[in-house]
Structures are given as structure tokens and as C-alpha cells.
Amino acid sequence: MSLVKLTIKGISYSQTQNGAYALILNEVDGERKLPIVIGAFEAQSIAIALEAELKPPRPLTHDLFRNFAERFDIVVKQVIIHKLVDGVFYSSIICERDKIEEIIDARTSDAIALALRFNAPIFTYKNILDKAGIYLKSNPEENENEEQDDLDEMLSSNENINQEKPGESYHKHSLSELHELLETAVQNEDYEKAAKIRDEISKRES
């Protein structure tokens, strides 16, 4: 079976599944997206790895794993999403130490959080993407924001993903206020809030 390389498009909040998020992966050499439902902690960890601004004062679990692995010369080479059963994705972390390769079973959210910290590529098999991948019906001439709107609309029609929690809207704040709120949220280790503020800042600055 052939492998397909994936990149991370973004993370959206799922209102239908309390505390759950949708991690959206892009097919590198194609137009399909692979949505994967993940938990709040993993969403925060992935968001922090994606954003240089989000630097926790103390290492999170995935940061600790990276520090531990680096101390013992263990390198994460790649992550493979290798199985899909009843809507659940299964992944493997390919590691190497002293030129000896090991395969470690992991939850997909954990595997991707670690892949980001090791700058390791993410793959899945073509048959999994054929089964679970989705196409956007965007016009090629549309810009990135319009494509994201199409993705949000599609996800909302299926799982109401990407809707804010009540009382957590930041659109009324100025950009300077958002940066202050972001810094405060990171210092308080409220990474879910920080991720939402980060998303609002990204929309303003795009």
C-alpha cells in the first residue's frame, strides 16, 4: 500500500462532542482533507507546537516526552496513520536510536503532537484517505479564507464542528487587547483559551 504525505491545515472546535476538536490534515499532493476528532488537551498541545507565540512556562506532556527522548538520543522519524476502524484512527510512531528502528503504537493525536515537536513527516495509507478523505468544492480561484469557510460549512453540516463555546467570542477585542489576553492565557497555562485567541489573531492578521 502506498503512503500519502499529510500536513496540518488547522484545528476546529466540535460543539456536538463536548470537549472535542477536529484536527484537519491536508493531502500534500492532492485536494483531500482528513478530519480527525481529538481531545481538548491534545488540541492545545498541537496548537502550541504550531504557534511560536505559545510558549508554556513549563513543559507539557509532549514537550517532556521530546526532552526525555532527546536526552537518550531517540529520534522520531515519522508518524503513520495506519488503520481506521469504526471511525477511530490508529497510528504508529517510527523512532530510531543507535540506527535501530522501533515502531511504537500511539493515539493519532499524541503521534501528531510529537511529530510536530520532532519536525517529523506525517503519512497515511492511500486506502485510508480514499475511505475517510473529503473534497472541498472550492473554486481554484478562491482565496485561502474562502476555502476555510467552505471547510467550516462542510464540517458544521456533519458534526457542527468549528463553533465557539458560548461566552468565548473575541471578535470585539482590539488586536493589541488580543495579544495581551494571549500572553495572560499562556502564563495561566490556559492553553485552550490561548488557542482560541491565537486563532482570532491569525484571522485579523491574514
Tab-separated table of C-alpha atoms in Angstrom:
chain	number	residue	atom	x	y	z
A	1	MET	CA	0.000	0.000	0.000
A	2	SER	CA	1.299	3.434	-0.942
A	3	LEU	CA	1.815	6.168	1.632
A	4	VAL	CA	0.371	9.668	1.262
A	5	LYS	CA	2.055	12.617	2.983
A	6	LEU	CA	-0.141	14.935	5.067
A	7	THR	CA	0.225	18.411	6.522
A	8	ILE	CA	-1.833	20.138	9.208
A	9	LYS	CA	-4.435	22.631	7.978
A	10	GLY	CA	-5.909	23.616	11.336
A	11	ILE	CA	-7.975	22.721	14.385
A	12	SER	CA	-11.701	23.379	14.810
A	13	TYR	CA	-13.903	23.111	17.896
A	14	SER	CA	-16.686	20.498	17.869
A	15	GLN	CA	-19.839	21.561	19.690
A	16	THR	CA	-21.579	18.217	19.172
A	17	GLN	CA	-18.885	16.345	21.103
A	18	ASN	CA	-18.199	18.169	24.350
A	19	GLY	CA	-14.523	18.983	24.756
A	20	ALA	CA	-13.621	17.533	21.357
A	21	TYR	CA	-11.891	19.173	18.418
A	22	ALA	CA	-11.401	18.311	14.754
A	23	LEU	CA	-7.831	18.187	13.511
A	24	ILE	CA	-7.834	18.820	9.754
A	25	LEU	CA	-4.999	17.256	7.750
A	26	ASN	CA	-4.198	18.152	4.125
A	27	GLU	CA	-3.141	15.739	1.405
A	28	VAL	CA	0.177	17.216	0.195
A	29	ASP	CA	-0.136	16.256	-3.466
A	30	GLY	CA	-3.914	16.423	-3.697
A	31	GLU	CA	-7.057	18.245	-2.636
A	32	ARG	CA	-8.470	15.930	0.021
A	33	LYS	CA	-8.738	16.747	3.726
A	34	LEU	CA	-8.663	14.190	6.532
A	35	PRO	CA	-10.649	15.314	9.637
A	36	ILE	CA	-9.783	13.558	12.904
A	37	VAL	CA	-11.650	14.156	16.171
A	38	ILE	CA	-9.241	14.750	19.085
A	39	GLY	CA	-9.499	15.809	22.730
A	40	ALA	CA	-9.035	19.284	24.169
A	41	PHE	CA	-5.628	18.583	25.748
A	42	GLU	CA	-4.214	17.173	22.520
A	43	ALA	CA	-5.700	20.087	20.548
A	44	GLN	CA	-3.953	22.521	22.893
A	45	SER	CA	-0.674	20.646	22.616
A	46	ILE	CA	-0.828	20.624	18.815
A	47	ALA	CA	-1.789	24.314	18.710
A	48	ILE	CA	1.170	25.206	20.914
A	49	ALA	CA	3.552	23.265	18.663
A	50	LEU	CA	2.152	25.053	15.607
A	51	GLU	CA	2.433	28.543	17.071
A	52	ALA	CA	5.789	30.025	18.073
A	53	GLU	CA	3.946	32.599	20.209
A	54	LEU	CA	2.521	29.942	22.521
A	55	LYS	CA	5.432	29.065	24.775
A	56	PRO	CA	4.310	27.456	28.040
A	57	PRO	CA	6.350	28.375	31.134
A	58	ARG	CA	6.689	24.676	31.944
A	59	PRO	CA	6.906	21.701	29.558
A	60	LEU	CA	3.656	19.963	28.656
A	61	THR	CA	3.488	16.177	28.473
A	62	HIS	CA	4.536	16.063	24.809
A	63	ASP	CA	7.356	18.525	25.448
A	64	LEU	CA	8.530	16.344	28.326
A	65	PHE	CA	8.488	13.289	26.056
A	66	ARG	CA	10.588	15.169	23.488
A	67	ASN	CA	13.084	16.274	26.152
A	68	PHE	CA	13.270	12.725	27.502
A	69	ALA	CA	13.759	11.250	24.011
A	70	GLU	CA	16.437	13.773	23.084
A	71	ARG	CA	18.324	13.110	26.327
A	72	PHE	CA	18.591	9.435	25.329
A	73	ASP	CA	19.248	10.103	21.629
A	74	ILE	CA	15.850	8.834	20.467
A	75	VAL	CA	14.583	10.478	17.270
A	76	VAL	CA	11.036	10.376	15.922
A	77	LYS	CA	11.491	9.759	12.197
A	78	GLN	CA	7.888	9.747	11.024
A	79	VAL	CA	4.279	9.098	12.002
A	80	ILE	CA	1.976	6.802	10.038
A	81	ILE	CA	-1.811	6.728	10.418
A	82	HIS	CA	-2.081	3.071	9.521
A	83	LYS	CA	-5.605	1.928	10.371
A	84	LEU	CA	-9.209	3.163	10.533
A	85	VAL	CA	-11.733	1.052	12.443
A	86	ASP	CA	-15.261	2.220	13.332
A	87	GLY	CA	-14.255	5.845	12.870
A	88	VAL	CA	-11.146	5.559	15.080
A	89	PHE	CA	-7.715	6.237	13.569
A	90	TYR	CA	-4.716	4.185	14.725
A	91	SER	CA	-1.167	5.447	14.347
A	92	SER	CA	2.433	4.345	14.707
A	93	ILE	CA	5.453	6.416	15.692
A	94	ILE	CA	8.615	5.358	13.872
A	95	CYS	CA	11.604	6.002	16.166
A	96	GLU	CA	15.327	5.463	15.811
A	97	ARG	CA	18.142	5.085	18.326
A	98	ASP	CA	21.688	3.963	17.513
A	99	LYS	CA	20.500	3.243	13.953
A	100	ILE	CA	17.936	0.773	15.300
A	101	GLU	CA	14.367	1.470	14.250
A	102	GLU	CA	11.415	0.847	16.545
A	103	ILE	CA	7.668	1.126	15.889
A	104	ILE	CA	5.515	2.392	18.767
A	105	ASP	CA	1.722	2.267	18.801
A	106	ALA	CA	0.104	5.613	19.716
A	107	ARG	CA	-3.119	7.561	19.616
A	108	THR	CA	-3.166	9.649	16.462
A	109	SER	CA	-3.445	12.936	18.387
A	110	ASP	CA	-0.391	12.091	20.514
A	111	ALA	CA	1.549	10.903	17.482
A	112	ILE	CA	0.911	14.145	15.604
A	113	ALA	CA	1.734	16.294	18.640
A	114	LEU	CA	5.102	14.522	18.828
A	115	ALA	CA	5.683	14.646	15.066
A	116	LEU	CA	5.414	18.434	15.222
A	117	ARG	CA	7.967	18.635	18.033
A	118	PHE	CA	10.449	16.494	16.105
A	119	ASN	CA	9.696	18.048	12.695
A	120	ALA	CA	8.787	14.549	11.551
A	121	PRO	CA	6.581	13.945	8.489
A	122	ILE	CA	3.047	12.573	8.823
A	123	PHE	CA	1.720	9.889	6.465
A	124	THR	CA	-1.343	7.757	5.944
A	125	TYR	CA	-2.130	4.950	3.530
A	126	LYS	CA	-3.964	5.710	0.299
A	127	ASN	CA	-6.838	3.348	1.154
A	128	ILE	CA	-7.491	5.248	4.419
A	129	LEU	CA	-7.559	8.569	2.590
A	130	ASP	CA	-9.843	7.044	-0.043
A	131	LYS	CA	-12.215	5.973	2.723
A	132	ALA	CA	-12.143	8.973	5.066
A	133	GLY	CA	-10.791	11.855	2.968
A	134	ILE	CA	-13.099	14.662	1.878
A	135	TYR	CA	-13.010	17.064	-1.071
A	136	LEU	CA	-13.786	20.757	-0.847
A	137	LYS	CA	-15.896	22.185	-3.628
A	138	SER	CA	-13.943	25.431	-3.706
A	139	ASN	CA	-13.252	27.256	-6.945
A	140	PRO	CA	-9.477	27.177	-7.585
A	141	GLU	CA	-9.534	30.974	-7.907
A	142	GLU	CA	-10.949	31.447	-4.399
A	143	ASN	CA	-8.542	32.597	-1.706
A	144	GLU	CA	-7.492	30.672	1.384
A	145	ASN	CA	-10.085	32.343	3.626
A	146	GLU	CA	-12.924	31.338	1.323
A	147	GLU	CA	-11.608	27.772	1.244
A	148	GLN	CA	-11.585	27.722	5.041
A	149	ASP	CA	-15.190	28.972	5.053
A	150	ASP	CA	-16.164	26.073	2.787
A	151	LEU	CA	-14.404	23.634	5.103
A	152	ASP	CA	-16.132	25.059	8.166
A	153	GLU	CA	-19.523	24.865	6.458
A	154	MET	CA	-18.941	21.260	5.437
A	155	LEU	CA	-17.845	20.236	8.933
A	156	SER	CA	-20.762	22.072	10.514
A	157	SER	CA	-23.218	20.190	8.333
A	158	ASN	CA	-21.770	16.891	9.553
A	159	GLU	CA	-20.735	17.443	13.167
A	160	ASN	CA	-21.273	21.153	13.876
A	161	ILE	CA	-17.509	21.444	14.194
A	162	ASN	CA	-15.816	24.830	14.487
A	163	GLN	CA	-18.434	26.596	16.585
A	164	GLU	CA	-17.320	28.666	19.546
A	165	LYS	CA	-18.284	27.861	23.089
A	166	PRO	CA	-20.894	30.295	24.446
A	167	GLY	CA	-19.339	33.383	26.005
A	168	GLU	CA	-15.918	32.844	24.386
A	169	SER	CA	-16.067	35.247	21.450
A	170	TYR	CA	-13.081	37.541	20.958
A	171	HIS	CA	-14.150	39.444	17.846
A	172	LYS	CA	-14.983	42.599	19.865
A	173	HIS	CA	-11.430	42.944	21.217
A	174	SER	CA	-8.771	45.036	19.514
A	175	LEU	CA	-5.625	43.374	18.179
A	176	SER	CA	-3.494	44.805	20.981
A	177	GLU	CA	-6.000	43.557	23.560
A	178	LEU	CA	-5.917	40.110	21.972
A	179	HIS	CA	-2.122	39.943	22.266
A	180	GLU	CA	-2.377	40.886	25.951
A	181	LEU	CA	-5.077	38.262	26.519
A	182	LEU	CA	-2.920	35.685	24.733
A	183	GLU	CA	0.071	36.409	26.950
A	184	THR	CA	-2.079	36.188	30.084
A	185	ALA	CA	-3.682	32.913	28.980
A	186	VAL	CA	-0.265	31.338	28.329
A	187	GLN	CA	1.074	32.483	31.697
A	188	ASN	CA	-2.013	30.994	33.374
A	189	GLU	CA	-1.473	27.786	31.366
A	190	ASP	CA	-4.988	28.093	29.928
A	191	TYR	CA	-3.961	26.750	26.546
A	192	GLU	CA	-7.474	26.114	25.256
A	193	LYS	CA	-8.247	29.812	25.697
A	194	ALA	CA	-4.856	30.734	24.243
A	195	ALA	CA	-5.521	28.642	21.147
A	196	LYS	CA	-8.852	30.408	20.552
A	197	ILE	CA	-7.274	33.845	20.976
A	198	ARG	CA	-4.445	32.784	18.659
A	199	ASP	CA	-6.997	31.800	16.007
A	200	GLU	CA	-8.710	35.199	16.255
A	201	ILE	CA	-5.344	36.972	15.922
A	202	SER	CA	-4.496	34.867	12.873
A	203	LYS	CA	-7.792	35.837	11.214
A	204	ARG	CA	-7.101	39.536	11.805
A	205	GLU	CA	-3.509	39.391	10.549
A	206	SER	CA	-4.147	37.202	7.498
